[in-house]
JSON list of C-alpha atoms in Angstrom, two decimals:
[
{"chain": "U", "resi": 1, "resn": "UNK", "atom": "CA", "xyz": [109.29, 88.06, 221.57]},
{"chain": "U", "resi": 2, "resn": "UNK", "atom": "CA", "xyz": [112.71, 88.59, 220.06]},
{"chain": "U", "resi": 3, "resn": "UNK", "atom": "CA", "xyz": [112.94, 88.96, 216.25]},
{"chain": "U", "resi": 4, "resn": "UNK", "atom": "CA", "xyz": [114.99, 86.33, 214.51]},
{"chain": "U", "resi": 5, "resn": "UNK", "atom": "CA", "xyz": [117.47, 87.76, 212.04]},
{"chain": "U", "resi": 6, "resn": "UNK", "atom": "CA", "xyz": [119.83, 85.84, 209.85]},
{"chain": "U", "resi": 7, "resn": "UNK", "atom": "CA", "xyz": [123.35, 86.53, 208.83]},
{"chain": "U", "resi": 8, "resn": "UNK", "atom": "CA", "xyz": [125.25, 85.13, 205.91]},
{"chain": "U", "resi": 9, "resn": "UNK", "atom": "CA", "xyz": [127.60, 82.45, 207.12]},
{"chain": "U", "resi": 10, "resn": "UNK", "atom": "CA", "xyz": [130.75, 81.15, 205.51]},
{"chain": "U", "resi": 11, "resn": "UNK", "atom": "CA", "xyz": [132.70, 83.12, 202.95]},
{"chain": "U", "resi": 12, "resn": "UNK", "atom": "CA", "xyz": [132.08, 86.83, 202.56]},
{"chain": "U", "resi": 13, "resn": "UNK", "atom": "CA", "xyz": [132.36, 86.48, 198.76]},
{"chain": "U", "resi": 14, "resn": "UNK", "atom": "CA", "xyz": [129.06, 86.34, 196.87]},
{"chain": "U", "resi": 15, "resn": "UNK", "atom": "CA", "xyz": [128.35, 83.21, 194.82]},
{"chain": "U", "resi": 16, "resn": "UNK", "atom": "CA", "xyz": [126.88, 83.67, 191.35]},
{"chain": "U", "resi": 17, "resn": "UNK", "atom": "CA", "xyz": [124.61, 80.74, 190.49]},
{"chain": "U", "resi": 18, "resn": "UNK", "atom": "CA", "xyz": [125.32, 78.94, 187.21]},
{"chain": "U", "resi": 19, "resn": "UNK", "atom": "CA", "xyz": [122.74, 76.94, 185.26]},
{"chain": "U", "resi": 20, "resn": "UNK", "atom": "CA", "xyz": [124.14, 73.62, 184.10]},
{"chain": "U", "resi": 21, "resn": "UNK", "atom": "CA", "xyz": [123.35, 72.24, 180.63]},
{"chain": "U", "resi": 22, "resn": "UNK", "atom": "CA", "xyz": [120.39, 69.87, 180.40]},
{"chain": "U", "resi": 23, "resn": "UNK", "atom": "CA", "xyz": [122.19, 66.57, 179.89]},
{"chain": "U", "resi": 24, "resn": "UNK", "atom": "CA", "xyz": [119.85, 64.20, 181.75]},
{"chain": "U", "resi": 25, "resn": "UNK", "atom": "CA", "xyz": [118.65, 61.24, 179.71]},
{"chain": "U", "resi": 26, "resn": "UNK", "atom": "CA", "xyz": [115.11, 60.16, 180.50]},
{"chain": "U", "resi": 27, "resn": "UNK", "atom": "CA", "xyz": [113.39, 56.83, 179.92]},
{"chain": "U", "resi": 28, "resn": "UNK", "atom": "CA", "xyz": [110.00, 58.30, 180.82]},
{"chain": "U", "resi": 29, "resn": "UNK", "atom": "CA", "xyz": [106.93, 56.72, 179.29]},
{"chain": "U", "resi": 30, "resn": "UNK", "atom": "CA", "xyz": [103.61, 58.30, 178.55]},
{"chain": "U", "resi": 31, "resn": "UNK", "atom": "CA", "xyz": [100.27, 56.91, 177.50]},
{"chain": "U", "resi": 32, "resn": "UNK", "atom": "CA", "xyz": [98.00, 59.63, 176.20]},
{"chain": "U", "resi": 33, "resn": "UNK", "atom": "CA", "xyz": [94.58, 59.79, 174.60]},
{"chain": "U", "resi": 34, "resn": "UNK", "atom": "CA", "xyz": [93.92, 62.97, 172.70]},
{"chain": "U", "resi": 35, "resn": "UNK", "atom": "CA", "xyz": [90.45, 63.54, 171.29]},
{"chain": "U", "resi": 36, "resn": "UNK", "atom": "CA", "xyz": [89.84, 66.66, 169.27]},
{"chain": "U", "resi": 37, "resn": "UNK", "atom": "CA", "xyz": [86.99, 67.70, 167.07]},
{"chain": "U", "resi": 38, "resn": "UNK", "atom": "CA", "xyz": [83.35, 67.05, 166.57]},
{"chain": "U", "resi": 39, "resn": "UNK", "atom": "CA", "xyz": [81.99, 64.72, 163.91]},
{"chain": "U", "resi": 40, "resn": "UNK", "atom": "CA", "xyz": [83.94, 62.99, 161.17]},
{"chain": "U", "resi": 41, "resn": "UNK", "atom": "CA", "xyz": [87.44, 64.15, 160.25]},
{"chain": "U", "resi": 42, "resn": "UNK", "atom": "CA", "xyz": [88.21, 64.84, 156.61]},
{"chain": "U", "resi": 43, "resn": "UNK", "atom": "CA", "xyz": [91.52, 63.41, 155.52]},
{"chain": "U", "resi": 44, "resn": "UNK", "atom": "CA", "xyz": [93.81, 61.09, 157.38]},
{"chain": "U", "resi": 45, "resn": "UNK", "atom": "CA", "xyz": [96.59, 61.52, 159.83]},
{"chain": "U", "resi": 46, "resn": "UNK", "atom": "CA", "xyz": [100.14, 60.31, 159.46]},
{"chain": "U", "resi": 47, "resn": "UNK", "atom": "CA", "xyz": [103.32, 60.49, 161.53]},
{"chain": "U", "resi": 48, "resn": "UNK", "atom": "CA", "xyz": [104.51, 63.62, 159.70]},
{"chain": "U", "resi": 49, "resn": "UNK", "atom": "CA", "xyz": [101.60, 65.57, 161.22]},
{"chain": "U", "resi": 50, "resn": "UNK", "atom": "CA", "xyz": [102.15, 64.55, 164.87]},
{"chain": "U", "resi": 51, "resn": "UNK", "atom": "CA", "xyz": [104.80, 66.54, 166.73]},
{"chain": "U", "resi": 52, "resn": "UNK", "atom": "CA", "xyz": [106.69, 66.01, 169.99]},
{"chain": "U", "resi": 53, "resn": "UNK", "atom": "CA", "xyz": [108.41, 69.20, 171.12]},
{"chain": "U", "resi": 54, "resn": "UNK", "atom": "CA", "xyz": [108.35, 70.57, 167.57]},
{"chain": "U", "resi": 55, "resn": "UNK", "atom": "CA", "xyz": [109.77, 67.43, 165.93]},
{"chain": "U", "resi": 56, "resn": "UNK", "atom": "CA", "xyz": [107.50, 65.26, 163.76]},
{"chain": "U", "resi": 57, "resn": "UNK", "atom": "CA", "xyz": [107.17, 61.59, 164.73]},
{"chain": "U", "resi": 58, "resn": "UNK", "atom": "CA", "xyz": [107.96, 60.57, 161.17]},
{"chain": "U", "resi": 59, "resn": "UNK", "atom": "CA", "xyz": [109.52, 61.88, 157.99]},
{"chain": "U", "resi": 60, "resn": "UNK", "atom": "CA", "xyz": [107.99, 61.98, 154.48]},
{"chain": "U", "resi": 61, "resn": "UNK", "atom": "CA", "xyz": [110.29, 59.10, 153.44]},
{"chain": "U", "resi": 62, "resn": "UNK", "atom": "CA", "xyz": [108.72, 56.83, 156.09]},
{"chain": "U", "resi": 63, "resn": "UNK", "atom": "CA", "xyz": [111.58, 56.89, 158.61]},
{"chain": "U", "resi": 64, "resn": "UNK", "atom": "CA", "xyz": [110.73, 57.65, 162.22]},
{"chain": "U", "resi": 65, "resn": "UNK", "atom": "CA", "xyz": [112.37, 60.30, 164.41]},
{"chain": "U", "resi": 66, "resn": "UNK", "atom": "CA", "xyz": [111.50, 58.53, 167.69]},
{"chain": "U", "resi": 67, "resn": "UNK", "atom": "CA", "xyz": [111.85, 54.89, 168.73]},
{"chain": "U", "resi": 68, "resn": "UNK", "atom": "CA", "xyz": [109.14, 52.84, 170.45]},
{"chain": "U", "resi": 69, "resn": "UNK", "atom": "CA", "xyz": [106.31, 55.26, 169.65]},
{"chain": "U", "resi": 70, "resn": "UNK", "atom": "CA", "xyz": [102.95, 54.04, 168.45]},
{"chain": "U", "resi": 71, "resn": "UNK", "atom": "CA", "xyz": [99.80, 55.94, 167.58]},
{"chain": "U", "resi": 72, "resn": "UNK", "atom": "CA", "xyz": [96.30, 55.31, 166.26]},
{"chain": "U", "resi": 73, "resn": "UNK", "atom": "CA", "xyz": [93.82, 57.48, 164.42]},
{"chain": "U", "resi": 74, "resn": "UNK", "atom": "CA", "xyz": [90.05, 57.26, 164.40]},
{"chain": "U", "resi": 75, "resn": "UNK", "atom": "CA", "xyz": [88.13, 59.46, 161.92]},
{"chain": "U", "resi": 76, "resn": "UNK", "atom": "CA", "xyz": [85.06, 59.99, 164.12]},
{"chain": "U", "resi": 77, "resn": "UNK", "atom": "CA", "xyz": [82.64, 57.66, 162.33]},
{"chain": "U", "resi": 78, "resn": "UNK", "atom": "CA", "xyz": [79.93, 55.67, 164.08]},
{"chain": "U", "resi": 79, "resn": "UNK", "atom": "CA", "xyz": [81.37, 52.37, 162.83]},
{"chain": "U", "resi": 80, "resn": "UNK", "atom": "CA", "xyz": [84.99, 52.93, 163.88]},
{"chain": "U", "resi": 81, "resn": "UNK", "atom": "CA", "xyz": [86.74, 50.34, 166.00]},
{"chain": "U", "resi": 82, "resn": "UNK", "atom": "CA", "xyz": [87.88, 51.12, 169.56]},
{"chain": "U", "resi": 83, "resn": "UNK", "atom": "CA", "xyz": [91.50, 51.98, 170.22]},
{"chain": "U", "resi": 84, "resn": "UNK", "atom": "CA", "xyz": [92.72, 48.62, 171.51]},
{"chain": "U", "resi": 85, "resn": "UNK", "atom": "CA", "xyz": [96.15, 49.81, 172.63]},
{"chain": "U", "resi": 86, "resn": "UNK", "atom": "CA", "xyz": [94.53, 52.16, 175.13]},
{"chain": "U", "resi": 87, "resn": "UNK", "atom": "CA", "xyz": [93.51, 49.23, 177.34]},
{"chain": "U", "resi": 88, "resn": "UNK", "atom": "CA", "xyz": [96.83, 47.36, 177.33]},
{"chain": "U", "resi": 89, "resn": "UNK", "atom": "CA", "xyz": [98.49, 46.91, 180.69]},
{"chain": "U", "resi": 90, "resn": "UNK", "atom": "CA", "xyz": [102.09, 48.02, 180.84]},
{"chain": "U", "resi": 91, "resn": "UNK", "atom": "CA", "xyz": [104.50, 46.71, 183.46]},
{"chain": "U", "resi": 92, "resn": "UNK", "atom": "CA", "xyz": [105.55, 49.19, 186.12]},
{"chain": "U", "resi": 93, "resn": "UNK", "atom": "CA", "xyz": [109.17, 49.13, 187.21]},
{"chain": "U", "resi": 94, "resn": "UNK", "atom": "CA", "xyz": [109.97, 50.50, 190.64]},
{"chain": "U", "resi": 95, "resn": "UNK", "atom": "CA", "xyz": [113.06, 52.59, 191.16]},
{"chain": "U", "resi": 96, "resn": "UNK", "atom": "CA", "xyz": [114.91, 52.43, 194.45]},
{"chain": "U", "resi": 97, "resn": "UNK", "atom": "CA", "xyz": [114.66, 55.79, 196.15]},
{"chain": "U", "resi": 98, "resn": "UNK", "atom": "CA", "xyz": [115.57, 56.98, 199.60]}
]
């Protein structure tokens, strides 16, 4: 069997790859349940202590750094209510792809 060998086609000049800046805007959505710990949590949780990529959801003055973000906290007690937003149905929008 004959070995297949390749040869560079086209220009003889080498091309140096260039990484383009990340300028894509995403409308991605995520629904996440994060459960940490064992037993009851001491102290509460607020938006200044939840981070997305190093940025807190909220600021100490009450303003939010992200739009359309919601969160719930449960302290780990036996009488706590369920997280109702976890069971909501969200509409799915199809995107035309080829």
